[in-house]
Each structure stands twice: as structure tokens, then as C-alpha cells.
Short mmCIF file of C-alpha atoms and ligand atoms in Angstrom, two decimals:
data_model
loop_
_atom_site.label_atom_id
_atom_site.label_comp_id
_atom_site.label_asym_id
_atom_site.label_seq_id
_atom_site.Cartn_x
_atom_site.Cartn_y
_atom_site.Cartn_z
CA MET A 1 4.73 -20.51 38.29
CA SER A 2 6.54 -17.62 38.51
CA THR A 3 8.95 -16.17 41.37
CA PRO A 4 7.81 -13.38 43.27
CA THR A 5 10.05 -10.26 43.44
CA LYS A 6 10.57 -7.31 45.29
CA PRO A 7 8.99 -4.73 43.12
CA ILE A 8 11.80 -2.65 41.56
CA PRO A 9 10.68 0.25 38.87
CA LEU A 10 11.00 -0.67 35.20
CA SER A 11 14.09 2.16 35.03
CA ARG A 12 16.05 0.31 37.68
CA PHE A 13 15.21 -3.06 35.66
CA LEU A 14 16.42 -1.50 32.36
CA ILE A 15 19.54 -0.14 33.93
CA GLU A 16 20.54 -3.41 35.65
CA GLU A 17 20.02 -5.09 32.28
CA GLN A 18 22.23 -2.38 30.45
CA HIS A 19 24.88 -2.97 33.07
CA ALA A 20 24.62 -6.65 32.58
CA GLY A 21 25.17 -6.30 28.93
CA ARG A 22 21.69 -7.40 27.95
CA ILE A 23 20.69 -4.01 26.35
CA ASN A 24 22.24 -1.19 25.42
CA ALA A 25 21.53 2.34 26.47
CA GLU A 26 19.67 3.09 23.20
CA LEU A 27 17.44 0.06 23.68
CA ARG A 28 17.19 1.41 27.46
CA LEU A 29 15.78 4.61 26.03
CA LEU A 30 13.42 3.07 23.68
CA ILE A 31 11.70 1.10 26.22
CA GLU A 32 11.47 3.50 28.43
CA VAL A 33 9.78 5.88 26.10
CA VAL A 34 7.35 3.35 25.04
CA ALA A 35 6.47 2.81 28.58
CA ARG A 36 5.79 6.34 29.27
CA ALA A 37 3.80 6.69 26.12
CA CYS A 38 1.48 3.70 27.33
CA LYS A 39 0.99 5.30 30.32
CA GLY A 40 -0.50 8.37 28.43
CA ILE A 41 -2.87 5.97 26.82
CA ALA A 42 -3.68 4.35 30.08
CA HIS A 43 -4.66 7.83 31.33
CA ALA A 44 -6.79 8.23 28.24
CA VAL A 45 -8.52 5.00 28.41
CA ASN A 46 -9.38 5.17 31.93
CA LYS A 47 -10.84 8.45 31.74
CA GLY A 48 -13.50 7.10 29.23
CA ALA A 49 -16.54 9.06 28.71
CA LEU A 50 -15.18 11.84 30.84
CA GLY A 51 -12.20 12.38 28.38
CA GLY A 52 -14.47 12.56 25.28
CA VAL A 53 -12.41 9.65 23.84
CA LEU A 54 -15.12 7.03 23.17
CA GLY A 55 -16.65 6.10 19.94
CA ASP A 56 -15.74 6.40 16.17
CA ALA A 57 -13.02 8.66 14.83
CA GLY A 58 -14.91 8.47 11.49
CA THR A 59 -12.02 7.57 9.76
CA GLY A 60 -10.76 4.16 8.47
CA ASN A 61 -7.01 2.60 8.34
CA VAL A 62 -5.30 1.00 5.30
CA GLN A 63 -6.59 -2.50 6.52
CA GLY A 64 -10.29 -1.09 5.86
CA GLU A 65 -11.22 -1.08 9.52
CA ALA A 66 -13.11 1.83 11.07
CA GLN A 67 -10.80 3.62 13.47
CA LYS A 68 -11.88 4.75 17.17
CA LYS A 69 -11.22 8.01 18.75
CA LEU A 70 -8.58 5.87 21.04
CA ASP A 71 -6.94 4.08 18.01
CA VAL A 72 -6.11 7.54 16.57
CA LEU A 73 -4.98 8.94 20.01
CA SER A 74 -3.05 6.05 21.11
CA ASN A 75 -0.88 6.20 17.45
CA GLU A 76 -0.54 9.77 17.97
CA ILE A 77 0.86 9.21 21.69
CA LEU A 78 3.37 6.49 20.47
CA ILE A 79 4.59 8.38 17.58
CA GLU A 80 5.22 11.73 19.11
CA ALA A 81 6.86 10.25 22.01
CA ASN A 82 9.32 8.07 20.10
CA GLU A 83 10.00 10.24 16.97
CA TRP A 84 12.70 12.97 18.64
CA GLY A 85 14.70 10.84 21.14
CA GLY A 86 17.41 9.55 18.63
CA HIS A 87 16.59 5.98 19.35
CA LEU A 88 14.64 4.95 16.10
CA ALA A 89 15.32 4.77 12.57
CA GLY A 90 11.56 4.79 11.90
CA LEU A 91 8.32 3.47 13.01
CA ALA A 92 5.42 1.30 11.53
CA SER A 93 1.93 1.24 13.17
CA GLU A 94 -1.23 -0.78 12.34
CA GLU A 95 -2.70 2.49 12.01
CA GLU A 96 -0.35 3.99 9.29
CA GLU A 97 -0.37 2.83 5.59
CA THR A 98 3.21 3.09 5.21
CA PHE A 99 6.19 3.13 7.71
CA VAL A 100 6.78 6.49 9.51
CA GLU A 101 9.89 8.29 9.10
CA ILE A 102 11.76 10.02 11.80
CA PRO A 103 11.42 14.00 10.75
CA HIS A 104 14.70 15.44 9.46
CA ALA A 105 15.11 17.75 12.56
CA TYR A 106 15.60 14.85 14.67
CA PRO A 107 18.37 12.57 15.42
CA ARG A 108 18.18 8.97 14.23
CA GLY A 109 19.11 5.98 15.89
CA GLU A 110 19.70 2.14 15.53
CA TYR A 111 15.93 0.55 15.96
CA LEU A 112 12.63 0.15 14.29
CA LEU A 113 9.74 0.25 16.57
CA LEU A 114 6.56 -1.61 15.17
CA PHE A 115 3.35 -1.35 17.23
CA ASP A 116 -0.63 -1.94 17.08
CA PRO A 117 -1.42 1.09 19.28
CA LEU A 118 -4.49 -0.03 20.91
CA ASP A 119 -5.31 -3.81 20.28
CA GLY A 120 -8.93 -4.82 21.07
CA SER A 121 -10.39 -1.65 19.99
CA SER A 122 -13.72 -3.08 19.63
CA ASN A 123 -13.94 -3.57 23.30
CA ILE A 124 -13.07 0.15 24.02
CA ASP A 125 -16.66 1.38 24.29
CA VAL A 126 -17.88 -1.52 26.63
CA ASP A 127 -15.30 -0.98 28.88
CA ILE A 128 -13.33 -4.43 28.62
CA SER A 129 -9.44 -4.63 28.72
CA VAL A 130 -7.56 -3.48 25.50
CA GLY A 131 -3.90 -2.88 25.22
CA THR A 132 -0.75 -1.78 23.13
CA ILE A 133 1.54 -4.36 21.49
CA PHE A 134 4.95 -3.56 20.16
CA SER A 135 8.14 -4.87 18.57
CA VAL A 136 11.51 -3.66 18.58
CA LEU A 137 13.88 -4.61 15.66
CA ARG A 138 17.22 -3.45 14.57
CA SER A 139 17.07 -1.42 11.09
CA ASN A 140 20.47 -2.69 10.02
CA LEU A 141 20.87 0.38 7.95
CA SER A 142 24.24 1.15 6.85
CA ALA A 143 25.79 4.89 7.24
CA GLY A 144 24.02 7.15 4.59
CA GLU A 145 21.64 4.58 3.53
CA LYS A 146 18.01 5.44 3.16
CA LEU A 147 15.01 3.64 5.15
CA GLU A 148 12.80 1.39 3.07
CA ASN A 149 10.02 -0.88 3.64
CA LYS A 150 12.75 -4.02 3.34
CA HIS A 151 14.24 -3.19 6.41
CA PHE A 152 11.01 -3.64 8.66
CA LEU A 153 10.57 -7.25 6.69
CA GLN A 154 12.58 -9.32 9.13
CA PRO A 155 11.38 -12.44 10.75
CA GLY A 156 9.96 -12.09 14.37
CA LYS A 157 13.02 -14.13 15.72
CA GLN A 158 15.46 -11.11 15.13
CA GLN A 159 13.19 -9.22 17.41
CA VAL A 160 15.44 -7.58 20.08
CA ALA A 161 12.40 -6.88 22.49
CA ALA A 162 8.65 -7.24 22.24
CA GLY A 163 6.00 -6.24 25.02
CA TYR A 164 2.47 -5.71 25.48
CA THR A 165 0.59 -3.65 28.01
CA VAL A 166 -3.15 -4.35 29.00
CA TYR A 167 -5.12 -1.28 30.26
CA GLY A 168 -7.43 -3.42 32.59
CA PRO A 169 -8.31 -3.45 35.98
CA SER A 170 -4.81 -2.65 36.58
CA THR A 171 -2.42 -1.57 33.92
CA LEU A 172 0.21 -4.05 33.13
CA LEU A 173 3.27 -3.95 30.79
CA VAL A 174 4.57 -7.47 30.00
CA LEU A 175 7.98 -7.34 28.38
CA SER A 176 10.92 -9.38 27.07
CA VAL A 177 14.50 -8.41 25.91
CA GLY A 178 15.18 -11.87 25.08
CA HIS A 179 15.74 -13.20 28.65
CA GLY A 180 12.56 -14.50 29.78
CA ALA A 181 9.13 -12.32 30.11
CA LEU A 182 8.53 -10.27 33.03
CA VAL A 183 5.47 -8.43 34.37
CA PHE A 184 5.32 -4.70 35.62
CA THR A 185 2.52 -3.25 37.31
CA LEU A 186 1.59 0.66 36.98
CA ASP A 187 1.37 2.14 40.43
CA ARG A 188 -0.93 4.98 39.67
CA GLU A 189 0.12 6.96 42.83
CA THR A 190 3.85 7.20 41.94
CA GLY A 191 3.38 6.84 38.01
CA SER A 192 5.97 4.12 38.01
CA PHE A 193 5.85 0.67 36.20
CA LEU A 194 7.02 -1.67 39.26
CA LEU A 195 8.24 -5.22 38.72
CA THR A 196 5.95 -7.59 39.92
CA GLN A 197 6.39 -11.26 38.15
CA ARG A 198 9.89 -12.47 37.07
CA ASP A 199 10.29 -15.50 34.72
CA LEU A 200 6.78 -15.92 33.55
CA ARG A 201 6.32 -19.69 32.66
CA ILE A 202 3.43 -21.00 30.48
CA PRO A 203 2.39 -24.66 31.69
CA ALA A 204 2.70 -26.84 28.72
CA ASP A 205 -0.52 -28.84 29.34
CA THR A 206 -3.86 -27.21 29.47
CA ARG A 207 -7.74 -27.54 29.60
CA GLU A 208 -8.62 -23.91 28.35
CA PHE A 209 -8.88 -22.56 24.63
CA ALA A 210 -9.66 -19.55 23.34
CA ILE A 211 -11.17 -18.99 19.88
CA ASN A 212 -14.23 -17.16 18.35
CA VAL A 213 -16.58 -20.20 17.78
CA SER A 214 -18.70 -17.93 15.69
CA ASN A 215 -16.46 -18.71 12.71
CA GLN A 216 -16.80 -22.37 12.77
CA ARG A 217 -18.57 -23.00 9.60
CA HIS A 218 -15.85 -21.12 7.88
CA TRP A 219 -12.83 -23.46 9.43
CA PHE A 220 -10.99 -25.98 7.43
CA ALA A 221 -10.79 -29.73 8.10
CA PRO A 222 -8.02 -29.71 10.59
CA MET A 223 -9.49 -27.09 12.64
CA GLN A 224 -12.92 -28.75 12.81
CA LYS A 225 -11.39 -32.09 13.90
CA TYR A 226 -9.40 -30.46 16.70
CA VAL A 227 -12.17 -28.15 18.23
CA ALA A 228 -14.61 -31.29 17.98
CA GLU A 229 -12.36 -33.19 20.04
CA LEU A 230 -11.89 -30.46 22.83
CA LEU A 231 -15.69 -29.97 22.80
CA GLN A 232 -15.98 -33.95 23.40
CA GLY A 233 -14.24 -33.39 26.55
CA LYS A 234 -13.92 -36.34 28.80
CA ASP A 235 -15.94 -38.58 26.61
CA GLY A 236 -13.56 -38.05 23.55
CA PRO A 237 -10.32 -38.84 22.55
CA ARG A 238 -8.64 -35.98 24.60
CA GLY A 239 -10.00 -37.68 27.53
CA LYS A 240 -10.59 -34.49 29.51
CA ASP A 241 -12.89 -31.53 29.79
CA PHE A 242 -11.84 -28.10 28.39
CA ASN A 243 -13.11 -24.60 29.21
CA MET A 244 -13.42 -21.89 26.80
CA ARG A 245 -12.62 -18.07 27.05
CA TRP A 246 -12.55 -15.52 24.57
CA VAL A 247 -12.24 -11.76 25.40
CA ALA A 248 -11.71 -10.50 21.97
CA SER A 249 -8.85 -8.48 23.07
CA MET A 250 -5.44 -10.55 22.07
CA VAL A 251 -3.82 -8.66 24.77
CA ALA A 252 -6.39 -9.87 27.47
CA ASP A 253 -6.27 -13.31 26.17
CA VAL A 254 -2.83 -14.02 25.75
CA HIS A 255 -2.22 -12.54 29.29
CA ARG A 256 -4.59 -15.04 30.61
CA ILE A 257 -2.46 -17.80 28.78
CA LEU A 258 0.81 -16.39 30.09
CA SER A 259 -0.89 -16.43 33.84
CA ARG A 260 -2.22 -20.05 33.93
CA GLY A 261 -1.94 -21.56 30.28
CA GLY A 262 -4.31 -22.11 27.61
CA ILE A 263 -4.20 -22.20 23.68
CA PHE A 264 -5.07 -18.99 21.65
CA ILE A 265 -6.35 -19.43 18.16
CA TYR A 266 -7.24 -17.37 15.08
CA PRO A 267 -7.21 -19.46 12.38
CA ARG A 268 -7.14 -19.18 8.72
CA ASP A 269 -10.80 -19.64 7.26
CA ARG A 270 -12.85 -19.89 4.32
CA LYS A 271 -14.48 -16.28 5.44
CA GLU A 272 -11.94 -14.51 3.86
CA PRO A 273 -10.05 -16.93 1.74
CA ASP A 274 -7.55 -14.48 0.37
CA LYS A 275 -6.42 -13.40 3.96
CA PRO A 276 -4.29 -15.84 5.75
CA GLY A 277 -5.92 -15.27 9.08
CA LYS A 278 -7.13 -11.84 10.78
CA LEU A 279 -4.37 -10.95 12.95
CA ARG A 280 -1.09 -8.88 11.85
CA LEU A 281 2.17 -10.90 11.70
CA MET A 282 4.78 -7.80 12.27
CA TYR A 283 3.05 -6.05 15.34
CA GLU A 284 0.54 -8.42 16.77
CA ALA A 285 1.82 -12.30 16.20
CA ASN A 286 5.44 -11.62 16.18
CA PRO A 287 5.76 -9.88 19.49
CA MET A 288 3.28 -12.04 21.23
CA ALA A 289 4.86 -15.13 19.72
CA PHE A 290 8.23 -13.91 21.16
CA ILE A 291 6.94 -13.67 24.59
CA VAL A 292 5.34 -16.77 24.61
CA GLU A 293 8.30 -18.55 23.61
CA GLN A 294 10.30 -16.61 26.12
CA ALA A 295 7.76 -17.98 28.62
CA GLY A 296 8.14 -21.58 27.30
CA GLY A 297 5.30 -21.78 25.14
CA ALA A 298 5.03 -22.06 21.39
CA ALA A 299 3.48 -20.18 18.59
CA THR A 300 2.87 -21.56 14.82
CA ASP A 301 0.71 -20.33 12.20
CA GLY A 302 -0.62 -23.73 11.92
CA THR A 303 2.48 -25.31 10.27
CA ARG A 304 5.28 -23.05 10.92
CA ARG A 305 6.78 -21.35 13.74
CA ILE A 306 5.55 -17.79 13.70
CA LEU A 307 9.06 -16.23 14.07
CA ASP A 308 10.63 -18.17 11.49
CA ILE A 309 8.08 -16.47 9.13
CA VAL A 310 9.68 -14.11 6.64
CA PRO A 311 7.39 -11.22 5.87
CA GLU A 312 6.66 -10.07 2.63
CA LYS A 313 4.33 -7.07 3.66
CA LEU A 314 4.27 -4.74 6.30
CA HIS A 315 0.52 -5.29 7.28
CA GLN A 316 0.80 -9.02 6.24
CA ARG A 317 -1.72 -11.20 8.25
CA VAL A 318 -1.24 -14.57 9.47
CA ALA A 319 -3.00 -17.53 11.23
CA VAL A 320 -2.13 -17.88 15.06
CA PHE A 321 -1.77 -20.59 17.30
CA LEU A 322 -0.12 -19.86 20.75
CA GLY A 323 0.10 -20.64 24.12
CA SER A 324 0.68 -23.88 26.20
CA LYS A 325 3.56 -25.95 24.36
CA ASN A 326 1.63 -29.28 24.06
CA GLU A 327 -1.22 -28.07 22.91
CA VAL A 328 0.04 -26.04 20.15
CA GLU A 329 1.85 -29.05 19.17
CA ILE A 330 -1.10 -31.08 18.65
CA VAL A 331 -3.27 -28.86 16.69
CA THR A 332 -0.05 -28.01 14.61
CA ARG A 333 0.39 -31.74 14.06
CA TYR A 334 -3.27 -31.75 12.91
CA HIS A 335 -2.57 -29.28 10.13
CA HIS A 336 0.74 -31.18 8.90
CA ASP A 337 -1.33 -34.34 8.88
CA ALA A 338 -3.94 -32.86 6.51
CA GLU A 339 -1.29 -31.35 4.17
P1 LIG B 1 -7.69 -5.01 16.39
O1 LIG B 1 -6.04 -4.66 16.29
O2 LIG B 1 -8.46 -3.94 15.29
O3 LIG B 1 -8.57 -4.55 17.76
O4 LIG B 1 -8.37 -6.39 16.17
C1 LIG B 1 -7.50 -7.53 16.65
C2 LIG B 1 -8.51 -8.19 17.79
C3 LIG B 1 -7.97 -9.01 18.69
O5 LIG B 1 -7.41 -8.23 19.77
C4 LIG B 1 -8.47 -10.01 18.72
O6 LIG B 1 -7.92 -11.35 19.50
C5 LIG B 1 -9.39 -10.30 17.76
O7 LIG B 1 -9.30 -9.04 16.91
C6 LIG B 1 -10.85 -10.29 17.86
O8 LIG B 1 -11.40 -10.59 16.61
P2 LIG B 1 -13.06 -11.31 16.64
O9 LIG B 1 -13.80 -9.71 16.63
O10 LIG B 1 -13.14 -11.47 15.24
O11 LIG B 1 -13.28 -12.11 17.55
MG1 LIG B 2 -4.69 -5.37 17.11
#
């Protein structure tokens, strides 16, 4: 449930947040710049084959994944837009092996920006929604201190802002600066993101789940039990039928859950036992968990609150269970019981 609002532009919303003392001018600038970069990405995604941007880039990222041309382009757009404004101490991206320093020629700011420039990139070439996910932390650098990896390795509860865009039938920006989650819709005629939903609330109960069932044989016991019970529907212990959806773009699956409830799961499994899940903590799970909690939902890795996890690596992976609070609590309890 959400309160309809008169559509005010993102820039006005941010000014008002600044006047209310909830963000400072530097964070306002940062969010404006990220939103502007995302408009550039939306434009490139929209052009599709006409822009010559579909297909593989012929390169791989640090995580051994093949990069799409649009992964590379989106990463460049975000870095180029953000490196010179004086609001950042550094950046980190799914597509960059190490963090990115601000070139010496440019002023430095207080914040760190972490992002997945184009999430769901396996969907780019088939015209299904993709998006950008971002997380903002304070660098906590003291005067003259050199930026290091350790400055990025903060638990998600220290995020000062998080957001994602969906490049879908409409282009949306979902944002939280720690006072609820809001949706802005891109007006293509004026080029402005307009506030279209305030106070997003995820229903506590749901009848919808999102998981890639093709991995079922690799799941551990708590997952087998939980999903088997969902599939038994009315005839099983849950006493109600469940529906299933899987877009394979986290932005689209999470946005559906923010809009009407549900649970999104990417568990740890035996397929790649060395990896604690597929999704990345710092720029996928953390910002999504922040937004979901701001909308009254919950997010765990099966046993721990995602936002409490102290990261050890920039590209650390994590299992993800997020969405409707009561459903996340049930599956988390199954994992605790199994321990
Ligand atoms: P990406 O950041 O390389 O696009 O990978 C993350 C995506 C998520 O958007 C999505 O939830 C998941 O990978 C889908 O994985 P699978 O293809 O295993 O279903
Ligand atoms: Mg991703």
C-alpha cells in the first residue's frame, strides 16, 4: 500500500530532504549525478539494436562472467559521471576488479559509491527488464588518509542511501535515504524523474515466491523442505496456494515484491559450494536489503540479517532471502532449526 503523491521532480525532493536535515548538499549532488547517469544508461538500453549496444563485449569481469557491451558501457557512464563532481572519495563496481580512485585532477568528497551498473545482463539481448543497483557509504577517511579496500568493507546498516533503477516498460528509480522507500518514474518528454510513490510498504504475508528452481537438486535440506511445502499449497502445512515468478533480473523481481509482496531467494547451494551464493553483498544484496527494510520487509542470508554482515571482500557473495517479513522469518527459522 502506498500514498499517491503529486509528482514532484527528484531534484526538488532532494532539496526538500536537504532542508529537512536528512541529507547534506554533497549527498544530494551524488544522488542527482547517479540519477543523471542512469538516464544515460536508460537511453542506451532503450536504443537496443539501433544503438549497436547488444551482444557480448568479448571480455570478462573479475568474477569470471562474460561482459555484455551494455555492462561495459553502463560502468563507463557511471564512473565518468561521478568521478569529477567532488562528492566521492572512491567508487566500486561489479565490473572493476579493485575499487576506483578519484583521479588526482579532481576534488575528493566524503562518500563511497558502489554499484552493479547493469543487473540482469543475461536479459539484455532478449528485451527483458534490467537495471542499475547502487549503495552509498561514508568513507570515514581522516584528513590526508589514503583510500584503501578496508574503507569499503562496512556492514550494510551503515549505508546512507541506496537505490536501484528498472529499465522496463517505464524507467523507474527506487530510492531510500533512510526515511522510507520512494519510487520516481522517468518522464521521457521532460527528462525528469518524478516522484510517483512514497512510503512503499511490502505486505508482511504473501502467496508468491521467486527462485530459480532449476538449481533444486543442489539445494541444502532447509531449502528443500521450505520450497516443497510452498509447492504443496493448500494441501500442505502452509494451507494456501503459492504462485511463482522468476525474471532473472534481481531489480525486476525485487521491484515486483516491493509493489505487491513476495519472497526472493537466491540460496547457497552445492553447485558451487565454495561460493556462499551467487549475488554480491556490497552492491546487490546490501542496497536491496536496505530498501526492503525501509519498506517494512526483511532480508537475511538464511540465518543473519544481511545488513549486519561485516564484509571481508569487495566482491563477496552472499545467499539472499528478502521480501515479505513473515515469509522471510519462516525460511530463516528453517535454516536456524537445521543448524
Ligand atoms: P548479474 O549482476 O551478472 O546480472 O547477475 C545477477 C543476476 C540477478 O539479477 C538475478 O537475480 C540472477 O543473477 C539470476 O541468476 P540465474 O541466471 O542463476 O537465475
Ligand atoms: Mg547484478
